[in-house]
Coordinates of C-alpha atoms in Angstrom, one line a residue:
X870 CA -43.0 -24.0 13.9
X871 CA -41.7 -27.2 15.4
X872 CA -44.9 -27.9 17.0
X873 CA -46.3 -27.7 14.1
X874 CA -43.9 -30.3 11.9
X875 CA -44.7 -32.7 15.2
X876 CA -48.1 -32.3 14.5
X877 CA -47.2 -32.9 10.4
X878 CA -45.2 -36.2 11.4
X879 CA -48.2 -37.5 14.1
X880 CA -50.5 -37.0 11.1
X881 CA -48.6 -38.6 8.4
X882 CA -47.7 -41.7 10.9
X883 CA -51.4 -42.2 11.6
X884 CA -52.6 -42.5 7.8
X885 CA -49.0 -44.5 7.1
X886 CA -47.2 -42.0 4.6
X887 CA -43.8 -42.7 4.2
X888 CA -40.9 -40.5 6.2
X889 CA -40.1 -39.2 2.2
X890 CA -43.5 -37.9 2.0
X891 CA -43.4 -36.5 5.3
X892 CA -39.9 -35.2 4.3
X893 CA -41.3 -33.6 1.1
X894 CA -44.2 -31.5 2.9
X895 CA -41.0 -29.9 5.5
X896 CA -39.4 -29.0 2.7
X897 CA -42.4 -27.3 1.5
X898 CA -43.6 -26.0 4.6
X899 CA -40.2 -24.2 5.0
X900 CA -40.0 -22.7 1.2
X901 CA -43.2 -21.0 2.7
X902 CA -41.5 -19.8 5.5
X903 CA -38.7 -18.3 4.2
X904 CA -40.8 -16.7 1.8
X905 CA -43.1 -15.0 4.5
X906 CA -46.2 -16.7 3.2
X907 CA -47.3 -18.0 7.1
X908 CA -49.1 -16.1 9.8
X909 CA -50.6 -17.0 12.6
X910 CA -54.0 -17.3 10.8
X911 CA -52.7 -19.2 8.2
X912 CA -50.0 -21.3 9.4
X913 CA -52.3 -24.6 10.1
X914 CA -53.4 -24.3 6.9
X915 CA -50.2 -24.2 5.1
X916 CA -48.8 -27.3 7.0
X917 CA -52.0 -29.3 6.2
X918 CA -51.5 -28.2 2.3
X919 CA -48.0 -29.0 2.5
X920 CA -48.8 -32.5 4.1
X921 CA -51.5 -33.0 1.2
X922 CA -49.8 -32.2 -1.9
X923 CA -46.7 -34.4 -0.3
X924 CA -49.0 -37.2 -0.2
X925 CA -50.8 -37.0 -3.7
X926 CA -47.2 -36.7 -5.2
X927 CA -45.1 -38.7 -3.4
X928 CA -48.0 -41.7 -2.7
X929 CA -49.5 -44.0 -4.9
X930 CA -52.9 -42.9 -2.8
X931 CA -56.3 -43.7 -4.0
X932 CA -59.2 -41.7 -3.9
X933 CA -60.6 -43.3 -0.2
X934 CA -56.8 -42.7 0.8
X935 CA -56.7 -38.8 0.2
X936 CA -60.2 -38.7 1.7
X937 CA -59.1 -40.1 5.3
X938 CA -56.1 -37.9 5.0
X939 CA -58.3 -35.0 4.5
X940 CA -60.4 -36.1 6.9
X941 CA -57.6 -36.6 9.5
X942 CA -56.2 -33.0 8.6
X943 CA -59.6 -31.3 9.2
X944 CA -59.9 -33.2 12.5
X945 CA -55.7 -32.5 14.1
X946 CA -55.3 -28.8 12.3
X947 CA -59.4 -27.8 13.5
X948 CA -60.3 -26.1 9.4
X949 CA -62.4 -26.8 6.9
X950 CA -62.1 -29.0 4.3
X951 CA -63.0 -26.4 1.9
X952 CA -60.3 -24.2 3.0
X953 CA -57.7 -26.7 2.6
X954 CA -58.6 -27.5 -0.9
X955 CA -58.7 -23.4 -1.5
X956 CA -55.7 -23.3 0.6
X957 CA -53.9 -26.1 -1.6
X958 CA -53.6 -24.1 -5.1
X959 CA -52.0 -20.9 -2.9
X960 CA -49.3 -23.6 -1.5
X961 CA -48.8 -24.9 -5.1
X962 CA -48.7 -21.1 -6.3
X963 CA -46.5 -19.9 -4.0
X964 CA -44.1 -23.1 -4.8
X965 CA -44.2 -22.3 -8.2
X966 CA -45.6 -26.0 -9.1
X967 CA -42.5 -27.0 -8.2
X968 CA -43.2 -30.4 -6.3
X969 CA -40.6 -32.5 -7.6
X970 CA -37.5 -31.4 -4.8
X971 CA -34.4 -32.2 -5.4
X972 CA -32.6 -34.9 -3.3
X973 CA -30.5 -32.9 -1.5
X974 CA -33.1 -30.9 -0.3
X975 CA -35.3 -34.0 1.3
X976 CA -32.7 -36.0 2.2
X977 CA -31.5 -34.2 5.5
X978 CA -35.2 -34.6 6.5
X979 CA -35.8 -38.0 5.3
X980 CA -32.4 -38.8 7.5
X981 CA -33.7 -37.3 11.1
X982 CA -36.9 -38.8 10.3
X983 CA -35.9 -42.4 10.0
X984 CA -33.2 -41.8 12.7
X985 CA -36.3 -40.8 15.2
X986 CA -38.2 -43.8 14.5

């Protein structure tokens, strides 16, 4: 799954989130994993999700903003737009709603992040 957090950072770099947003969709990302949500057909999906409910809560984005982010997740993760936006409300189901993390779970990540940059 490391691969695929690279790929989450890359992403998030190139449409200029910030390392708590990025930080925010690991956190996610691993809830999932713990709670055996990923497979292999799946798992793109999921870190895509992650990275785009991260963004809409974390980020003051506007609409164009959460349109190039899509955009940009259709084009690295190879899906479909439509399946993301499917795929979203199962992330947010499987988190319970619960998008607001507590510090000490995002700080860790948020710390290794800025360290790396």
């Amino acid at each position: 799954f490391s691969s695929l957090k690279r790929e989450m950072r890359n992403l998030s770099e190139e449409c200029s989130l910030e390392p708590v947003t990025v930080s925010m969709a690991y956190v996610y990302f691993e809830k999932l994993v713990l709670q055996g949500k990923l497979n292999k057909q799946n798992r793109k999906l999921c870190a895509g999700a992650c990275v785009l409910l991260a963004a809409k809560i974390s980020s003051d984005l506007r609409k164009h903003e959460v349109k190039h982010l899509i955009d940009k997740l259709e084009e690295r993760f190879r899906f479909n737009r439509r399946d993301l936006i499917g795929f979203e409300f199962t992330v947010l189901v499987a988190l319970e709603l619960a998008l607001y993390l507590p510090e000490n779970q995002v700080l860790p990540h948020y710390r290794r992040l800025t360290q790396q940059s």
